[in-house]
């Protein structure tokens, strides 16, 4: 379960020091943010943007630029950031708070283009930290303002960037509604820094996310019985999870089920559909693209002519891994639209139906982000938001942030293996459907359901920028905080520390490689010669405790942060030693740290 706990900015510094570039929907909103900065900034550049049906247009220092429809980096913003970073470091603050309702698919597309351009521009700009301000992207209990899906989309993009541009993406502050007072608080928070990747500003309090474990029994202790006399609609019902839920529905007494998808039942699923029919259920399979509102309306109308609609599940989705720099707006839209638009249409078009439940299939990617999944993280954040908004409107709704399911359409053998190495196990289909049944009965708007090996997953996550989310999760097998293993340096470490400092710069990578190999061999109780330094570290059998111990020791000796994101993302010892040598050399010379290159991604997980 996701919980929001009070938190504070990191420091009490004078507000506004440093260099700032602001990109806000209007100059007057930017001015509200900038006025508490007073005379403190070394430099302050203000720009604004418009999101139009034709795309996004930005204006900075009286120059205007229409962003490329591809979502490429913005030359105007690149130039602004590079001149402002003459005096580093630089805070780029982009706000979608104060942006009106978008209201149309083209508006979503333009906002996606804006965010993708900003991400790519920041990726190419050294010394920049990106801060985002959103408005009501998510709900807390008792919140008055309605959750806004387009703002949720921006929060979802940011969750991915927190992992994928870990050295640049600082934090998101989500305000309940924009006001001069909210502006003042945002200015203070961003000036002082935050330890959390995203926070909510609600009634003058800052709230940080935290995942807590709950038992299913404490939420609801029985499955929901279904009714015989109406239709249950499953959007994406011909997919692997859609079919499992349909079968569960038949077991729970449903007699009429509609499985919606663009291409109907695929070969392997024909038998499963027939088996449901043999059990006495009417299973219809209308072909419809969920992004087409009129077509969806017509399918729902034709079902209603037969009998009432009693429940809806949105289990449609598409998945691909793609680093931010290779994404285009079209690519984002084609992956996201079935959720961003499909959820919206299904919500609107069932408004008059007396539904007993409405479930959205979301993902852990919108809980703690997922690298390589800029678009997928955002699409799922929109699913969460639309469900939260339904609950605010007094309608039934639950968003299920699933972890990987076994034998499902979106998990390949390879991605499943990768996820398992990080502690994300593949959930048995029967466990998933049982959880679904129970959670339909519970009073929550959102639940995370995943089979997790915490002693592996938690330490690995804790060393990423989103680690603070898991601080309250205790590992039932090993409740101690695995990360706080204090490292004692041995004489070998101390000798290496001196050797590294004294050796010629060009030899450091090789010396580091030998040292890292020795350390890893010690940890794995092997000989260094037995280790293949071109094999990905994640495949070398390092469990989480060893990974943490290894990282802590190496960091203490070299005083260079071991790039754990890279370590988990398929890097080998050679890559790591090369990167660390560069970081060490620039640290000594006083230059800025080198940029991480693109294959440093933690592979996305659902
Ligand atoms: N599998 C997992 O482990 C996992 C984990 C976390 C979350 N989830 C979520 O659970 C859901 C189902 O996953 P899955 O593994 O069952 O995926 P899947 O087997 O690939 O099924 C996806 C379904 O969505 C339909 N679909 C896609 N785009 C559509 C559109 N525009 N209009 C209508 N139907 C559309 C597909 O049919 P057509 O292509 O014929 O349209 C298919 O029926 C997804 O939302 C996913 O994000 C899954």
XYZ file of C-alpha atoms and ligand atoms in Angstrom:
654
model
C 0.000 0.000 0.000
C 1.178 3.514 -0.724
C 1.170 5.856 2.255
C 2.042 9.556 2.488
C 4.148 10.630 5.474
C 5.069 14.167 6.548
C 8.586 15.181 5.582
C 10.748 18.317 5.390
C 13.147 19.923 2.906
C 16.771 18.922 3.437
C 18.269 22.215 4.585
C 17.261 25.613 5.852
C 19.249 27.680 3.359
C 18.536 31.194 2.198
C 15.927 30.785 -0.508
C 17.010 31.248 -4.073
C 20.786 30.942 -4.151
C 22.334 29.573 -7.308
C 21.316 29.710 -10.933
C 17.787 29.210 -12.092
C 15.940 28.690 -15.336
C 12.162 28.652 -15.002
C 9.785 27.277 -17.610
C 6.187 27.874 -16.607
C 2.839 27.956 -18.400
C 2.642 31.756 -18.039
C 5.022 34.512 -17.002
C 2.728 35.562 -14.174
C 2.865 32.060 -12.638
C 6.632 32.019 -13.074
C 6.820 35.404 -11.370
C 4.880 34.075 -8.394
C 7.478 31.360 -8.065
C 10.402 33.713 -8.665
C 9.423 36.543 -6.346
C 10.497 34.761 -3.101
C 13.925 34.220 -4.697
C 14.523 37.912 -3.980
C 17.962 39.191 -4.852
C 19.639 35.897 -4.072
C 20.053 34.181 -7.440
C 23.312 34.503 -9.329
C 21.230 34.221 -12.456
C 17.556 33.842 -13.246
C 16.069 33.177 -16.687
C 12.350 32.900 -17.099
C 10.503 31.363 -19.990
C 7.022 30.170 -20.663
C 5.334 27.617 -22.866
C 1.996 26.916 -24.403
C 0.503 23.527 -25.055
C -1.637 23.850 -28.158
C -3.519 21.366 -30.311
C -0.698 21.737 -32.841
C 2.131 21.072 -30.380
C 4.076 22.887 -27.696
C 5.626 26.301 -28.146
C 8.217 27.700 -25.772
C 9.403 31.254 -25.345
C 12.574 32.236 -23.551
C 14.187 35.683 -23.558
C 11.854 36.851 -26.314
C 12.781 34.007 -28.614
C 10.051 31.588 -29.598
C 10.371 27.975 -30.669
C 7.777 25.432 -31.757
C 8.991 22.122 -30.460
C 9.542 19.408 -33.013
C 6.660 16.963 -33.189
C 9.243 14.193 -32.724
C 9.953 15.233 -29.148
C 13.582 16.103 -29.943
C 15.732 18.197 -27.620
C 14.920 21.891 -27.833
C 17.707 24.040 -29.374
C 16.392 27.119 -27.565
C 16.366 25.423 -24.186
C 19.748 23.788 -24.843
C 21.238 27.173 -25.590
C 19.577 28.753 -22.526
C 20.859 25.999 -20.252
C 24.356 26.112 -21.650
C 24.690 29.870 -21.205
C 23.205 29.715 -17.721
C 25.521 26.888 -16.672
C 28.539 29.119 -17.151
C 27.996 29.591 -13.447
C 27.063 26.138 -12.271
C 25.112 24.359 -10.893
C 21.746 25.163 -12.426
C 18.210 24.403 -11.343
C 15.777 24.028 -14.218
C 12.268 24.283 -12.780
C 9.458 23.233 -15.096
C 5.906 23.609 -13.902
C 2.731 22.123 -15.285
C 0.915 23.553 -12.274
C -1.198 26.395 -13.578
C -1.673 24.694 -16.937
C -5.375 24.559 -17.780
C -7.258 21.380 -18.675
C -5.971 19.834 -21.883
C -9.230 18.236 -22.835
C -8.251 16.459 -26.063
C -5.963 13.711 -27.362
C -3.960 16.365 -29.243
C -3.386 18.210 -25.953
C -2.000 15.038 -24.360
C 0.201 14.552 -27.371
C 1.574 18.098 -27.175
C 2.260 17.747 -23.446
C 4.044 14.443 -24.099
C 6.147 16.211 -26.750
C 7.025 18.989 -24.313
C 8.084 16.590 -21.573
C 10.061 14.379 -23.938
C 11.889 17.425 -25.320
C 12.696 18.629 -21.825
C 13.977 15.185 -20.841
C 16.216 14.955 -23.905
C 17.456 18.528 -23.488
C 18.344 17.923 -19.870
C 20.023 14.643 -20.771
C 22.303 16.525 -23.163
C 23.051 19.403 -20.772
C 25.760 19.049 -18.162
C 25.372 20.477 -14.646
C 21.593 20.761 -14.741
C 19.175 19.514 -12.121
C 15.579 19.191 -13.199
C 12.735 19.995 -10.825
C 9.088 19.593 -11.770
C 6.010 21.107 -10.239
C 2.712 19.381 -10.976
C -0.809 20.113 -9.825
C -2.990 17.461 -8.274
C -1.332 14.564 -10.043
C -2.383 12.207 -7.288
C -4.823 11.986 -4.400
C -4.479 11.808 -0.669
C -7.391 10.930 1.634
C -9.667 13.952 2.255
C -8.193 15.896 -0.627
C -10.715 18.326 -2.067
C -9.232 19.081 -5.478
C -9.867 16.503 -8.177
C -6.954 14.457 -9.463
C -5.898 15.494 -12.969
C -4.853 12.746 -15.362
C -2.648 14.943 -17.560
C -0.710 16.061 -14.503
C -0.444 12.426 -13.446
C 1.077 11.691 -16.834
C 3.823 14.228 -16.101
C 4.439 12.685 -12.667
C 4.703 9.281 -14.352
C 7.286 10.596 -16.829
C 9.256 12.023 -13.904
C 9.220 8.692 -12.047
C 11.001 7.128 -14.981
C 13.488 10.009 -15.209
C 14.303 9.602 -11.524
C 15.904 6.293 -12.506
C 16.909 6.911 -16.074
C 18.392 10.386 -15.614
C 19.289 9.693 -12.008
C 22.036 12.296 -11.930
C 19.781 15.048 -13.310
C 16.193 14.480 -12.221
C 15.930 15.874 -8.740
C 12.335 15.832 -7.575
C 8.684 16.545 -8.274
C 6.600 18.758 -6.023
C 2.900 18.167 -6.568
C 0.712 21.019 -5.292
C -2.998 20.604 -4.604
C -3.757 23.799 -6.485
C -1.516 26.599 -7.664
C -1.622 29.791 -5.568
C 0.807 32.462 -4.480
C 1.227 30.591 -1.210
C 1.885 27.273 -2.959
C 4.404 29.100 -5.146
C 6.240 30.368 -2.087
C 6.412 26.923 -0.548
C 7.634 25.363 -3.778
C 10.382 27.975 -4.026
C 11.511 27.163 -0.506
C 11.438 23.395 -1.022
C 13.348 23.549 -4.296
C 15.917 25.986 -2.877
C 16.605 23.746 0.057
C 16.598 20.365 -1.675
C 14.717 17.181 -0.938
C 15.754 13.658 -0.145
C 12.600 12.255 -1.747
C 12.083 11.773 -5.470
C 8.571 13.233 -5.313
C 6.467 14.906 -2.651
C 2.984 16.296 -2.277
C 2.307 19.741 -0.919
C -1.037 19.479 0.853
C -2.417 22.013 3.327
C 1.028 23.480 3.884
C 2.523 20.098 4.666
C 5.020 18.185 2.586
C 4.152 14.513 2.235
C 6.567 11.846 1.006
C 5.549 8.455 -0.397
C 6.201 5.269 1.450
C 5.292 1.704 0.584
C 4.007 -0.399 3.463
C 3.166 -4.072 3.547
C -0.347 -5.143 4.424
C -1.870 -8.579 4.561
C -4.760 -9.373 2.275
C -6.782 -10.543 5.288
C -6.562 -7.120 6.908
C -8.230 -5.589 3.859
C -10.957 -8.022 2.923
C -11.330 -11.636 3.774
C -13.504 -13.009 1.085
C -13.838 -13.083 -2.647
C -16.592 -11.105 -4.259
C -19.499 -13.140 -5.669
C -20.560 -12.008 -9.104
C -24.079 -11.649 -10.473
C -25.663 -13.650 -13.276
C -27.860 -11.050 -14.896
C -25.520 -8.481 -16.415
C -22.351 -8.028 -18.454
C -18.857 -7.784 -17.055
C -16.642 -5.954 -19.499
C -12.915 -6.633 -19.713
C -11.002 -4.194 -21.914
C -7.928 -6.074 -23.093
C -9.863 -9.227 -22.229
C -8.116 -11.371 -24.834
C -4.704 -10.769 -23.260
C -3.180 -13.123 -20.739
C -4.316 -11.302 -17.594
C -7.677 -10.412 -19.139
C -8.406 -14.073 -19.833
C -7.369 -15.132 -16.315
C -9.784 -12.629 -14.838
C -12.544 -13.744 -17.211
C -12.034 -17.351 -16.048
C -12.085 -16.202 -12.437
C -15.325 -14.307 -13.118
C -16.942 -17.430 -14.516
C -15.852 -19.345 -11.407
C -17.384 -16.591 -9.263
C -20.766 -16.934 -10.983
C -20.667 -14.457 -13.884
C -22.726 -15.572 -16.874
C -22.082 -12.780 -19.412
C -18.622 -11.524 -20.207
C -17.384 -9.199 -22.948
C -13.705 -9.419 -23.910
C -12.704 -6.252 -25.780
C -9.580 -5.952 -27.921
C -8.505 -4.765 -31.354
C -7.800 -8.173 -32.841
C -10.054 -10.620 -30.995
C -9.111 -14.007 -29.590
C -5.733 -15.254 -30.726
C -5.168 -18.950 -31.496
C -3.804 -19.984 -28.129
C -6.769 -18.436 -26.315
C -9.558 -20.023 -28.385
C -9.664 -23.101 -26.175
C -9.842 -21.024 -23.014
C -12.789 -19.052 -24.350
C -14.513 -22.270 -25.423
C -13.947 -23.751 -21.956
C -15.721 -20.767 -20.372
C -18.612 -21.197 -22.777
C -18.851 -24.881 -21.891
C -19.266 -23.837 -18.277
C -22.407 -21.971 -19.337
C -21.061 -18.451 -19.740
C -21.913 -16.223 -22.674
C -18.534 -14.849 -23.794
C -18.630 -12.199 -26.504
C -15.499 -10.823 -28.129
C -16.164 -7.463 -29.796
C -13.257 -5.984 -31.714
C -12.650 -2.384 -30.773
C -9.757 -0.001 -30.369
C -10.115 1.552 -26.921
C -8.614 4.789 -28.147
C -11.595 5.271 -30.473
C -14.256 6.791 -28.205
C -17.125 6.480 -30.681
C -16.345 2.835 -31.446
C -16.126 2.004 -27.757
C -19.419 3.807 -27.090
C -21.095 1.764 -29.779
C -19.790 -1.561 -28.398
C -20.967 -0.681 -24.885
C -24.364 0.382 -26.234
C -24.851 -2.892 -28.016
C -23.998 -4.822 -24.836
C -26.428 -2.686 -22.836
C -29.229 -3.493 -25.278
C -28.898 -7.098 -24.163
C -28.397 -6.573 -20.411
C -26.953 -4.034 -17.941
C -23.259 -3.503 -17.399
C -22.276 -4.574 -13.886
C -18.513 -4.298 -13.756
C -15.542 -3.131 -15.818
C -11.873 -4.065 -15.854
C -9.327 -2.188 -17.923
C -6.620 -4.785 -18.526
C -5.380 -3.579 -21.896
C -1.820 -2.551 -22.378
C 1.276 -2.551 -24.526
C 4.867 -2.797 -23.377
C 8.289 -1.992 -24.794
C 11.630 -1.008 -23.371
C 13.118 2.089 -24.929
C 15.585 4.601 -23.519
C 14.405 8.210 -23.486
C 16.788 9.375 -26.187
C 15.329 6.907 -28.694
C 11.688 7.746 -28.001
C 9.505 9.825 -30.280
C 6.134 11.342 -29.469
C 4.426 8.865 -31.817
C 6.103 5.948 -30.119
C 4.966 7.228 -26.720
C 1.435 7.792 -27.947
C 1.052 4.378 -29.507
C 2.119 2.703 -26.275
C 0.206 4.995 -23.947
C -3.073 5.721 -25.709
C -4.870 2.501 -24.768
C -4.453 3.547 -21.126
C -4.381 7.348 -21.261
C -7.366 7.629 -23.596
C -8.850 4.145 -23.159
C -9.229 4.534 -19.388
C -10.694 7.981 -19.815
C -13.275 6.839 -22.367
C -14.220 3.748 -20.359
C -14.670 5.902 -17.269
C -16.796 8.503 -19.075
C -18.855 6.056 -21.115
C -19.868 3.946 -18.100
C -20.843 6.966 -16.011
C -24.560 6.113 -16.130
C -24.101 2.373 -15.510
C -24.623 1.088 -11.985
C -21.245 -0.657 -11.854
C -20.371 -2.780 -8.835
C -16.682 -2.362 -9.587
C -14.240 -0.724 -11.966
C -10.667 -2.026 -11.852
C -7.678 -0.537 -13.656
C -4.675 -2.721 -14.368
C -1.699 -0.604 -13.535
C 1.840 -1.536 -12.692
C 4.612 -1.179 -10.163
C 6.198 1.032 -12.861
C 3.911 3.850 -11.679
C 4.735 3.226 -8.022
C 8.511 3.520 -8.059
C 9.230 4.153 -11.730
C 11.005 1.987 -14.232
C 13.982 2.828 -16.429
C 13.442 2.327 -20.133
C 9.742 2.924 -19.521
C 9.241 6.687 -19.778
C 5.920 6.157 -21.579
C 4.779 3.018 -19.741
C 5.367 4.563 -16.288
C 3.300 7.588 -17.326
C 0.465 5.551 -18.844
C 0.088 3.598 -15.625
C 0.203 6.738 -13.517
C -2.792 7.926 -15.548
C -4.628 4.676 -14.767
C -3.988 5.297 -11.055
C -5.173 8.891 -11.393
C -8.416 8.104 -13.184
C -9.285 5.518 -10.563
C -8.450 7.967 -7.773
C -10.667 10.550 -9.430
C -13.514 8.021 -9.654
C -13.193 7.434 -5.915
C -13.224 11.168 -5.251
C -16.433 11.316 -7.296
C -17.985 8.594 -5.134
C -17.798 5.938 -7.868
C -16.303 2.473 -7.331
C -12.730 1.972 -8.480
C -9.481 0.256 -7.677
C -6.136 0.529 -9.386
C -3.952 -2.546 -9.102
C -0.246 -1.942 -9.429
C 0.784 -5.417 -10.471
C 4.269 -6.835 -10.353
C 5.202 -9.441 -12.973
C 2.763 -12.309 -13.522
C 3.978 -15.742 -14.579
C 3.018 -16.938 -18.073
C 1.748 -13.539 -19.098
C 1.860 -11.620 -22.362
C 4.126 -8.885 -21.089
C 6.763 -10.977 -19.347
C 9.234 -12.766 -21.587
C 11.587 -15.485 -20.309
C 14.422 -13.009 -20.449
C 12.702 -10.072 -18.747
C 11.231 -12.422 -16.146
C 14.712 -13.774 -15.342
C 16.134 -10.262 -15.100
C 13.339 -9.189 -12.771
C 13.818 -12.278 -10.586
C 17.502 -11.495 -10.198
C 16.432 -8.184 -8.708
C 13.956 -9.838 -6.383
C 10.778 -9.349 -8.407
C 9.330 -12.820 -8.638
C 6.711 -13.870 -11.136
C 3.361 -14.118 -9.468
C 1.397 -17.274 -10.020
C -1.758 -16.583 -12.035
C -3.945 -18.168 -9.362
C -2.400 -15.921 -6.689
C -3.054 -12.874 -8.862
C -6.670 -13.685 -9.546
C -7.308 -14.484 -5.879
C -5.800 -11.171 -4.871
C -7.981 -9.479 -7.485
C -11.105 -11.079 -6.017
C -10.288 -9.977 -2.504
C -9.233 -6.502 -3.423
C -12.466 -5.841 -5.282
C -14.049 -6.054 -1.847
C -11.667 -3.717 -0.077
C -12.063 -0.031 0.492
C -8.841 1.133 -1.184
C -8.365 3.123 -4.373
C -4.966 1.635 -5.101
C -3.053 -1.474 -4.083
C 0.340 -2.785 -5.104
C 0.309 -6.550 -5.646
C 3.660 -8.141 -6.306
C 5.599 -11.189 -5.244
C 8.837 -9.770 -3.927
C 11.965 -11.237 -2.427
C 12.560 -8.249 -0.162
C 16.022 -9.154 1.022
C 17.122 -8.983 -2.603
C 14.896 -6.206 -3.921
C 14.997 -3.693 -1.098
C 18.749 -3.110 -0.849
C 19.038 -2.895 -4.607
C 16.274 -0.305 -4.750
C 17.561 1.576 -1.740
C 20.694 2.545 -3.558
C 18.707 4.151 -6.338
C 17.018 7.528 -6.128
C 13.647 5.980 -5.302
C 14.965 3.900 -2.397
C 13.327 6.088 0.242
C 9.932 4.719 -0.790
C 10.776 1.364 0.702
C 12.182 2.546 4.016
C 9.176 1.277 5.970
C 9.160 -2.151 4.405
C 10.664 -4.741 6.668
C 11.994 -7.985 5.342
C 10.288 -10.749 7.296
C 13.364 -12.950 7.001
C 15.933 -10.297 7.770
C 14.436 -7.245 9.440
C 17.751 -5.451 9.943
C 18.452 -2.549 7.640
C 20.651 -4.264 5.116
C 22.201 -1.079 3.865
C 23.677 0.031 7.118
C 26.483 -2.470 7.066
C 29.451 -0.446 8.307
C 32.604 -1.322 6.385
C 35.958 -1.661 8.143
C 38.852 -1.074 5.760
C 41.515 -3.781 5.889
C 45.253 -3.175 5.195
C 44.769 -4.284 1.595
C 42.096 -1.598 1.104
C 44.259 1.086 2.657
C 47.230 0.119 0.485
C 45.061 0.239 -2.621
C 43.716 3.650 -1.640
C 47.274 5.017 -1.631
C 48.188 3.176 -4.815
C 45.217 4.645 -6.646
C 46.046 8.161 -5.548
C 49.660 7.886 -6.648
C 49.440 5.949 -9.904
C 49.379 7.733 -13.314
C 45.943 8.748 -14.446
C 45.927 6.482 -17.496
C 46.605 3.394 -15.368
C 43.741 3.903 -12.953
C 41.108 1.982 -14.885
C 43.283 -1.176 -15.027
C 44.253 -0.901 -11.332
C 40.628 -0.402 -10.379
C 39.654 -3.409 -12.463
C 42.133 -5.621 -10.616
C 40.939 -4.311 -7.243
C 37.246 -4.662 -8.057
C 37.865 -8.182 -9.318
C 39.640 -9.099 -6.100
C 36.851 -7.603 -3.985
C 34.164 -9.378 -5.926
C 36.083 -12.651 -5.800
C 36.368 -12.278 -2.002
C 32.641 -11.634 -1.759
C 31.795 -14.625 -3.929
C 34.475 -16.815 -2.319
C 36.154 -17.415 -5.654
C 39.559 -16.731 -7.187
C 39.860 -13.490 -9.211
C 41.005 -15.534 -12.251
C 37.703 -17.387 -12.196
C 35.743 -14.191 -12.792
C 34.929 -13.085 -16.308
C 35.237 -9.301 -16.267
C 33.073 -9.030 -19.389
C 30.116 -10.843 -17.831
C 27.272 -8.640 -16.544
C 27.578 -8.256 -12.775
C 23.930 -9.062 -12.263
C 24.578 -12.523 -13.761
C 27.487 -13.315 -11.445
C 25.377 -14.593 -8.599
C 25.751 -11.553 -6.360
C 22.944 -11.499 -3.841
C 21.772 -8.239 -2.381
C 23.838 -8.429 0.790
C 27.003 -9.050 -1.172
C 26.141 -6.265 -3.618
C 25.693 -3.814 -0.783
C 28.850 -4.887 1.028
C 30.802 -4.675 -2.237
C 29.422 -1.237 -3.032
C 30.047 0.115 0.474
C 33.653 -1.075 0.528
C 34.526 0.157 -2.952
C 32.931 3.540 -2.284
C 34.764 3.942 0.998
C 38.122 3.137 -0.563
C 37.805 5.178 -3.745
C 35.475 7.901 -2.497
C 33.676 7.524 -5.810
C 30.044 6.411 -5.760
C 29.812 3.019 -7.383
C 27.275 3.466 -10.187
C 24.785 0.950 -8.884
C 22.171 1.799 -11.496
C 24.717 0.762 -14.092
C 25.774 -2.238 -12.023
C 22.199 -3.558 -12.064
C 21.629 -2.603 -15.651
C 23.894 -5.184 -17.215
C 27.317 -3.538 -16.828
C 30.389 -5.707 -16.337
C 33.464 -5.124 -14.194
C 35.351 -3.492 -17.073
C 32.587 -0.931 -17.638
C 32.406 -0.151 -13.951
C 36.145 0.278 -13.472
C 36.337 2.524 -16.548
C 33.528 4.715 -15.278
C 34.986 4.881 -11.776
C 38.433 5.793 -13.074
C 36.946 8.676 -15.073
C 34.969 9.835 -12.058
C 38.054 9.552 -9.836
C 40.220 11.502 -12.289
C 37.708 14.299 -12.732
C 37.183 14.431 -8.968
C 40.913 14.964 -8.452
C 41.136 17.542 -11.234
C 38.091 19.384 -9.863
C 36.130 19.031 -13.145
C 32.491 18.042 -13.187
C 31.632 14.348 -13.044
C 31.406 12.585 -16.411
C 28.014 11.866 -17.868
C 26.807 8.298 -17.657
C 26.150 6.912 -21.090
C 22.971 5.395 -22.231
C 23.388 1.713 -21.774
C 23.535 2.384 -18.056
C 19.843 1.696 -17.641
C 18.246 -0.492 -15.082
C 16.159 -2.579 -17.402
C 12.523 -1.711 -16.985
C 10.297 -3.856 -14.892
C 6.531 -3.939 -15.171
N 1.793 -9.208 -17.422
C 2.297 -8.664 -16.338
O 3.117 -9.246 -15.645
C 1.830 -7.302 -15.926
C 2.473 -6.654 -14.854
C 2.065 -5.379 -14.494
C 1.000 -4.804 -15.140
N 0.391 -5.453 -16.170
C -0.730 -4.795 -16.849
O -1.772 -5.732 -17.024
C -2.405 -5.551 -18.273
C -2.458 -6.845 -19.066
O -1.178 -7.379 -19.297
P -1.002 -8.734 -20.126
O 0.268 -9.359 -19.725
O -2.268 -9.514 -20.056
O -0.837 -8.158 -21.602
P -1.167 -8.863 -22.992
O -1.255 -10.332 -22.851
O -0.211 -8.303 -23.966
O -2.631 -8.322 -23.319
C -2.899 -6.998 -23.615
C -4.316 -6.874 -24.122
O -4.605 -5.513 -24.412
C -5.236 -5.426 -25.691
N -5.020 -4.089 -26.245
C -3.860 -3.412 -26.401
N -4.096 -2.216 -26.952
C -5.437 -2.119 -27.140
C -6.287 -1.125 -27.663
N -5.815 0.030 -28.141
N -7.604 -1.369 -27.714
C -8.110 -2.535 -27.274
N -7.354 -3.510 -26.725
C -6.031 -3.311 -26.690
C -4.560 -6.550 -26.491
O -5.308 -6.989 -27.608
P -5.066 -6.407 -29.085
O -3.602 -6.273 -29.273
O -5.723 -7.419 -29.976
O -5.781 -5.113 -29.115
C -4.587 -7.637 -25.408
O -5.883 -8.192 -25.345
C -1.679 -4.414 -18.946
O -2.391 -3.249 -18.718
C -0.361 -4.342 -18.225
O 0.168 -3.032 -18.248
C 0.794 -6.677 -16.577
